[in-house]
Amino acid sequence: MQNSFTEENYLKIIHSLSGRDGAEVSTNALAEGTATRAASVTDMLRKLADKGLINYKKYQGVTLTELGEKVAIKVIRKHRLWEVFLVEKLGFGWDEVHDIAEELEHIPSEILVEKLDTFLGHPRFDPHGDPIPDAKGNLTEPDYLVLTDVQLGEKVRMMGVLDHAPSFLQHLDRSGITLGSLIEVVEINEYDKSASVQINGGQTLFISLEVSKNLLVQRR
């Protein structure tokens, strides 16, 4: 059964909000995540439940069924592959591709997706550092830290971002912070947890707590 764009978007958002442990997602959290009124969210959840895509009871949280999880993973796979294509083959910036991929992810052709994956060389991560599910639907979430968890004097490598907003990605570009950058925490302000960091052994930057908590890093 073909799902609508809106239905697929809901499944993707539920998958994201439920986290690795598949926790229940509240209607209010979905309303905020979709920028939709709670009443409209409830109507959509009923439709998804009728299709067997979610487990839903009024006034309780919602979880994906096995079928719903499968659909969500497929949409995520397409979205992230298209982002790779747009950056690597068409020259878009990583701050420009999310909205375009939001449209392309709903193309239903599975043959197109597999040919795209082959054309790109079976990438494992998208331009934002997010893992790309494989053709069998396996999605391995790396065990990254956020920069706020890194101790003074530690050196880590920047692996991804939690915030995909264009303004945030553009800020990182202006600061010279990109995927793969080596970051050393040289000072932490005890008052507001802002920090001074050295990038790739060169320039030292001041970064706010808001930036730090949205940078995913890996210890060397």
mmCIF file of C-alpha atoms in Angstrom:
data_model
loop_
_atom_site.group_PDB
_atom_site.id
_atom_site.type_symbol
_atom_site.label_atom_id
_atom_site.label_comp_id
_atom_site.label_asym_id
_atom_site.label_seq_id
_atom_site.Cartn_x
_atom_site.Cartn_y
_atom_site.Cartn_z
ATOM 1 C CA MET A 1 0.000 0.000 0.000
ATOM 2 C CA GLN A 2 1.362 3.397 -1.029
ATOM 3 C CA ASN A 3 1.872 5.863 1.797
ATOM 4 C CA SER A 4 1.452 9.614 1.410
ATOM 5 C CA PHE A 5 4.322 12.068 1.828
ATOM 6 C CA THR A 6 2.824 13.226 5.120
ATOM 7 C CA GLU A 7 2.476 9.680 6.444
ATOM 8 C CA GLU A 8 6.101 8.911 5.592
ATOM 9 C CA ASN A 9 7.230 12.120 7.279
ATOM 10 C CA TYR A 10 5.356 11.199 10.452
ATOM 11 C CA LEU A 11 6.967 7.756 10.518
ATOM 12 C CA LYS A 12 10.405 9.289 10.042
ATOM 13 C CA ILE A 13 9.828 11.780 12.862
ATOM 14 C CA ILE A 14 8.521 9.082 15.209
ATOM 15 C CA HIS A 15 11.630 7.022 14.454
ATOM 16 C CA SER A 16 13.855 9.993 15.267
ATOM 17 C CA LEU A 17 12.051 10.941 18.490
ATOM 18 C CA SER A 18 11.859 7.366 19.794
ATOM 19 C CA GLY A 19 15.653 7.010 19.803
ATOM 20 C CA ARG A 20 17.653 3.814 19.863
ATOM 21 C CA ASP A 21 15.491 2.134 22.498
ATOM 22 C CA GLY A 22 12.233 2.711 20.624
ATOM 23 C CA ALA A 23 10.694 4.769 23.426
ATOM 24 C CA GLU A 24 7.089 5.897 23.230
ATOM 25 C CA VAL A 25 6.585 9.287 21.592
ATOM 26 C CA SER A 26 3.917 11.650 22.930
ATOM 27 C CA THR A 27 1.364 13.458 20.802
ATOM 28 C CA ASN A 28 2.716 16.778 22.054
ATOM 29 C CA ALA A 29 6.243 15.883 20.961
ATOM 30 C CA LEU A 30 4.923 14.984 17.515
ATOM 31 C CA ALA A 31 2.933 18.211 17.304
ATOM 32 C CA GLU A 32 6.104 20.148 18.059
ATOM 33 C CA GLY A 33 8.205 18.059 15.675
ATOM 34 C CA THR A 34 5.750 18.492 12.809
ATOM 35 C CA ALA A 35 4.711 22.079 13.661
ATOM 36 C CA THR A 36 1.102 20.831 13.601
ATOM 37 C CA ARG A 37 -1.859 21.189 15.963
ATOM 38 C CA ALA A 38 -2.329 18.295 18.404
ATOM 39 C CA ALA A 39 -5.782 17.538 16.953
ATOM 40 C CA SER A 40 -4.313 17.120 13.464
ATOM 41 C CA VAL A 41 -1.595 14.870 14.852
ATOM 42 C CA THR A 42 -4.225 12.671 16.496
ATOM 43 C CA ASP A 43 -6.084 12.296 13.182
ATOM 44 C CA MET A 44 -2.890 11.231 11.419
ATOM 45 C CA LEU A 45 -1.984 8.757 14.153
ATOM 46 C CA ARG A 46 -5.357 7.071 13.729
ATOM 47 C CA LYS A 47 -4.689 6.679 10.001
ATOM 48 C CA LEU A 48 -1.227 5.243 10.613
ATOM 49 C CA ALA A 49 -2.604 2.840 13.217
ATOM 50 C CA ASP A 50 -5.326 1.673 10.805
ATOM 51 C CA LYS A 51 -2.573 0.859 8.300
ATOM 52 C CA GLY A 52 -0.673 -1.153 10.880
ATOM 53 C CA LEU A 53 2.279 1.254 10.853
ATOM 54 C CA ILE A 54 2.171 2.355 14.513
ATOM 55 C CA ASN A 55 0.973 1.192 17.903
ATOM 56 C CA TYR A 56 -1.338 3.904 19.192
ATOM 57 C CA LYS A 57 -3.867 4.361 21.962
ATOM 58 C CA LYS A 58 -5.439 7.700 22.750
ATOM 59 C CA TYR A 59 -3.716 9.596 25.588
ATOM 60 C CA GLN A 60 -0.763 7.211 25.431
ATOM 61 C CA GLY A 61 2.528 7.312 23.581
ATOM 62 C CA VAL A 62 3.050 5.966 20.078
ATOM 63 C CA THR A 63 5.615 3.490 18.772
ATOM 64 C CA LEU A 64 6.379 2.124 15.330
ATOM 65 C CA THR A 65 5.298 -1.378 14.398
ATOM 66 C CA GLU A 66 7.743 -3.615 12.548
ATOM 67 C CA LEU A 67 6.144 -2.494 9.276
ATOM 68 C CA GLY A 68 6.275 1.179 10.303
ATOM 69 C CA GLU A 69 9.946 0.855 11.239
ATOM 70 C CA LYS A 70 10.693 -0.675 7.845
ATOM 71 C CA VAL A 71 8.972 2.198 6.014
ATOM 72 C CA ALA A 72 10.726 4.826 8.165
ATOM 73 C CA ILE A 73 14.159 3.285 7.534
ATOM 74 C CA LYS A 74 13.531 3.236 3.779
ATOM 75 C CA VAL A 75 12.660 6.930 3.789
ATOM 76 C CA ILE A 76 15.738 7.761 5.875
ATOM 77 C CA ARG A 77 17.929 5.726 3.503
ATOM 78 C CA LYS A 78 16.610 7.595 0.468
ATOM 79 C CA HIS A 79 16.941 10.982 2.156
ATOM 80 C CA ARG A 80 20.565 10.463 3.121
ATOM 81 C CA LEU A 81 21.580 8.968 -0.225
ATOM 82 C CA TRP A 82 20.065 11.937 -2.035
ATOM 83 C CA GLU A 83 21.972 14.300 0.252
ATOM 84 C CA VAL A 84 25.228 12.563 -0.707
ATOM 85 C CA PHE A 85 24.319 12.861 -4.386
ATOM 86 C CA LEU A 86 23.462 16.543 -4.106
ATOM 87 C CA VAL A 87 26.724 17.399 -2.322
ATOM 88 C CA GLU A 88 29.170 15.098 -4.115
ATOM 89 C CA LYS A 89 27.766 15.128 -7.647
ATOM 90 C CA LEU A 90 25.901 18.435 -7.978
ATOM 91 C CA GLY A 91 28.091 20.624 -5.787
ATOM 92 C CA PHE A 92 25.507 21.722 -3.232
ATOM 93 C CA GLY A 93 26.682 22.780 0.224
ATOM 94 C CA TRP A 94 25.779 20.644 3.219
ATOM 95 C CA ASP A 95 23.595 23.530 4.384
ATOM 96 C CA GLU A 96 21.519 23.459 1.167
ATOM 97 C CA VAL A 97 20.488 19.844 0.732
ATOM 98 C CA HIS A 98 18.021 18.971 3.486
ATOM 99 C CA ASP A 99 14.893 20.540 2.006
ATOM 100 C CA ILE A 100 15.649 19.190 -1.482
ATOM 101 C CA ALA A 101 16.220 15.692 -0.104
ATOM 102 C CA GLU A 102 12.914 16.013 1.784
ATOM 103 C CA GLU A 103 11.200 16.073 -1.602
ATOM 104 C CA LEU A 104 13.334 13.419 -3.305
ATOM 105 C CA GLU A 105 12.991 10.927 -0.445
ATOM 106 C CA HIS A 106 9.373 10.243 -1.378
ATOM 107 C CA ILE A 107 10.121 8.927 -4.882
ATOM 108 C CA PRO A 108 8.822 5.349 -4.563
ATOM 109 C CA SER A 109 11.130 3.567 -7.054
ATOM 110 C CA GLU A 110 13.310 1.008 -5.237
ATOM 111 C CA ILE A 111 15.317 0.360 -8.401
ATOM 112 C CA LEU A 112 16.257 4.051 -8.542
ATOM 113 C CA VAL A 113 17.434 3.989 -4.930
ATOM 114 C CA GLU A 114 19.625 0.929 -5.428
ATOM 115 C CA LYS A 115 21.133 2.325 -8.634
ATOM 116 C CA LEU A 116 21.779 5.602 -6.817
ATOM 117 C CA ASP A 117 23.496 3.728 -3.989
ATOM 118 C CA THR A 118 25.700 1.854 -6.486
ATOM 119 C CA PHE A 119 26.481 5.042 -8.433
ATOM 120 C CA LEU A 120 27.643 6.733 -5.231
ATOM 121 C CA GLY A 121 29.827 3.779 -4.231
ATOM 122 C CA HIS A 122 27.630 2.594 -1.348
ATOM 123 C CA PRO A 123 28.354 5.475 1.058
ATOM 124 C CA ARG A 124 28.037 4.740 4.766
ATOM 125 C CA PHE A 125 27.433 8.306 5.950
ATOM 126 C CA ASP A 126 25.650 11.366 4.604
ATOM 127 C CA PRO A 127 27.211 14.872 4.396
ATOM 128 C CA HIS A 128 26.151 15.624 7.991
ATOM 129 C CA GLY A 129 27.797 12.495 9.374
ATOM 130 C CA ASP A 130 24.546 10.545 9.801
ATOM 131 C CA PRO A 131 24.742 6.795 9.041
ATOM 132 C CA ILE A 132 22.958 5.563 5.920
ATOM 133 C CA PRO A 133 20.861 2.381 6.333
ATOM 134 C CA ASP A 134 21.932 -0.426 4.009
ATOM 135 C CA ALA A 135 19.705 -2.098 1.420
ATOM 136 C CA LYS A 136 18.487 -4.605 4.033
ATOM 137 C CA GLY A 137 17.376 -1.858 6.376
ATOM 138 C CA ASN A 138 20.219 -2.194 8.865
ATOM 139 C CA LEU A 139 21.018 1.102 10.574
ATOM 140 C CA THR A 140 24.070 1.229 12.828
ATOM 141 C CA GLU A 141 24.190 4.292 15.062
ATOM 142 C CA PRO A 142 27.809 5.160 15.956
ATOM 143 C CA ASP A 143 28.691 5.757 19.609
ATOM 144 C CA TYR A 144 29.652 9.407 19.327
ATOM 145 C CA LEU A 145 29.948 11.966 22.101
ATOM 146 C CA VAL A 146 28.742 15.528 22.077
ATOM 147 C CA LEU A 147 31.544 18.037 22.493
ATOM 148 C CA THR A 148 30.172 19.131 25.878
ATOM 149 C CA ASP A 149 31.152 15.679 27.231
ATOM 150 C CA VAL A 150 34.806 16.160 26.283
ATOM 151 C CA GLN A 151 37.281 17.043 29.015
ATOM 152 C CA LEU A 152 39.780 19.894 29.042
ATOM 153 C CA GLY A 153 42.868 18.995 27.016
ATOM 154 C CA GLU A 154 41.212 16.118 25.149
ATOM 155 C CA LYS A 155 41.567 15.793 21.389
ATOM 156 C CA VAL A 156 38.604 14.502 19.408
ATOM 157 C CA ARG A 157 37.518 14.298 15.797
ATOM 158 C CA MET A 158 34.340 15.975 14.535
ATOM 159 C CA MET A 159 32.069 13.287 13.103
ATOM 160 C CA GLY A 160 28.620 14.824 12.762
ATOM 161 C CA VAL A 161 26.030 17.354 13.862
ATOM 162 C CA LEU A 162 22.753 17.173 15.757
ATOM 163 C CA ASP A 163 21.419 20.435 14.350
ATOM 164 C CA HIS A 164 20.913 20.418 10.569
ATOM 165 C CA ALA A 165 19.624 23.987 10.358
ATOM 166 C CA PRO A 166 21.281 25.887 7.484
ATOM 167 C CA SER A 167 22.202 28.768 9.809
ATOM 168 C CA PHE A 168 24.105 26.401 12.120
ATOM 169 C CA LEU A 169 25.925 24.649 9.265
ATOM 170 C CA GLN A 170 26.843 28.006 7.739
ATOM 171 C CA HIS A 171 28.205 29.104 11.119
ATOM 172 C CA LEU A 172 30.421 26.011 11.213
ATOM 173 C CA ASP A 173 31.643 26.738 7.676
ATOM 174 C CA ARG A 174 32.598 30.271 8.667
ATOM 175 C CA SER A 175 34.415 28.894 11.716
ATOM 176 C CA GLY A 176 36.326 26.326 9.680
ATOM 177 C CA ILE A 177 34.764 23.371 11.511
ATOM 178 C CA THR A 178 34.004 20.509 9.128
ATOM 179 C CA LEU A 179 33.552 16.743 9.288
ATOM 180 C CA GLY A 180 36.893 15.196 10.146
ATOM 181 C CA SER A 181 38.268 18.298 11.873
ATOM 182 C CA LEU A 182 40.554 17.569 14.812
ATOM 183 C CA ILE A 183 39.351 19.519 17.856
ATOM 184 C CA GLU A 184 41.270 20.089 21.089
ATOM 185 C CA VAL A 185 39.474 21.653 24.048
ATOM 186 C CA VAL A 186 41.918 24.207 25.446
ATOM 187 C CA GLU A 187 39.632 26.119 27.822
ATOM 188 C CA ILE A 188 36.175 25.702 29.346
ATOM 189 C CA ASN A 189 34.370 28.680 30.870
ATOM 190 C CA GLU A 190 32.876 27.471 34.145
ATOM 191 C CA TYR A 191 30.183 30.169 34.112
ATOM 192 C CA ASP A 192 28.390 29.349 30.868
ATOM 193 C CA LYS A 193 30.292 26.245 29.627
ATOM 194 C CA SER A 194 31.432 28.027 26.485
ATOM 195 C CA ALA A 195 34.832 26.817 25.323
ATOM 196 C CA SER A 196 37.958 27.693 23.429
ATOM 197 C CA VAL A 197 39.007 24.977 20.997
ATOM 198 C CA GLN A 198 41.924 24.508 18.651
ATOM 199 C CA ILE A 199 41.028 23.293 15.165
ATOM 200 C CA ASN A 200 43.439 20.961 13.332
ATOM 201 C CA GLY A 201 46.346 22.147 15.456
ATOM 202 C CA GLY A 202 45.991 25.694 14.145
ATOM 203 C CA GLN A 203 43.518 28.444 14.919
ATOM 204 C CA THR A 204 41.856 28.720 18.327
ATOM 205 C CA LEU A 205 38.139 29.513 18.349
ATOM 206 C CA PHE A 206 35.645 30.518 20.991
ATOM 207 C CA ILE A 207 32.470 28.418 20.711
ATOM 208 C CA SER A 208 29.258 28.708 22.686
ATOM 209 C CA LEU A 209 27.532 25.972 24.670
ATOM 210 C CA GLU A 210 24.825 25.862 21.976
ATOM 211 C CA VAL A 211 27.432 25.008 19.340
ATOM 212 C CA SER A 212 29.257 22.495 21.563
ATOM 213 C CA LYS A 213 26.127 20.498 22.384
ATOM 214 C CA ASN A 214 25.335 20.090 18.685
ATOM 215 C CA LEU A 215 28.748 18.743 17.610
ATOM 216 C CA LEU A 216 29.178 14.966 17.526
ATOM 217 C CA VAL A 217 32.752 13.851 18.102
ATOM 218 C CA GLN A 218 34.806 10.718 18.535
ATOM 219 C CA ARG A 219 37.814 10.230 20.763
ATOM 220 C CA ARG A 220 41.015 9.540 18.870
#
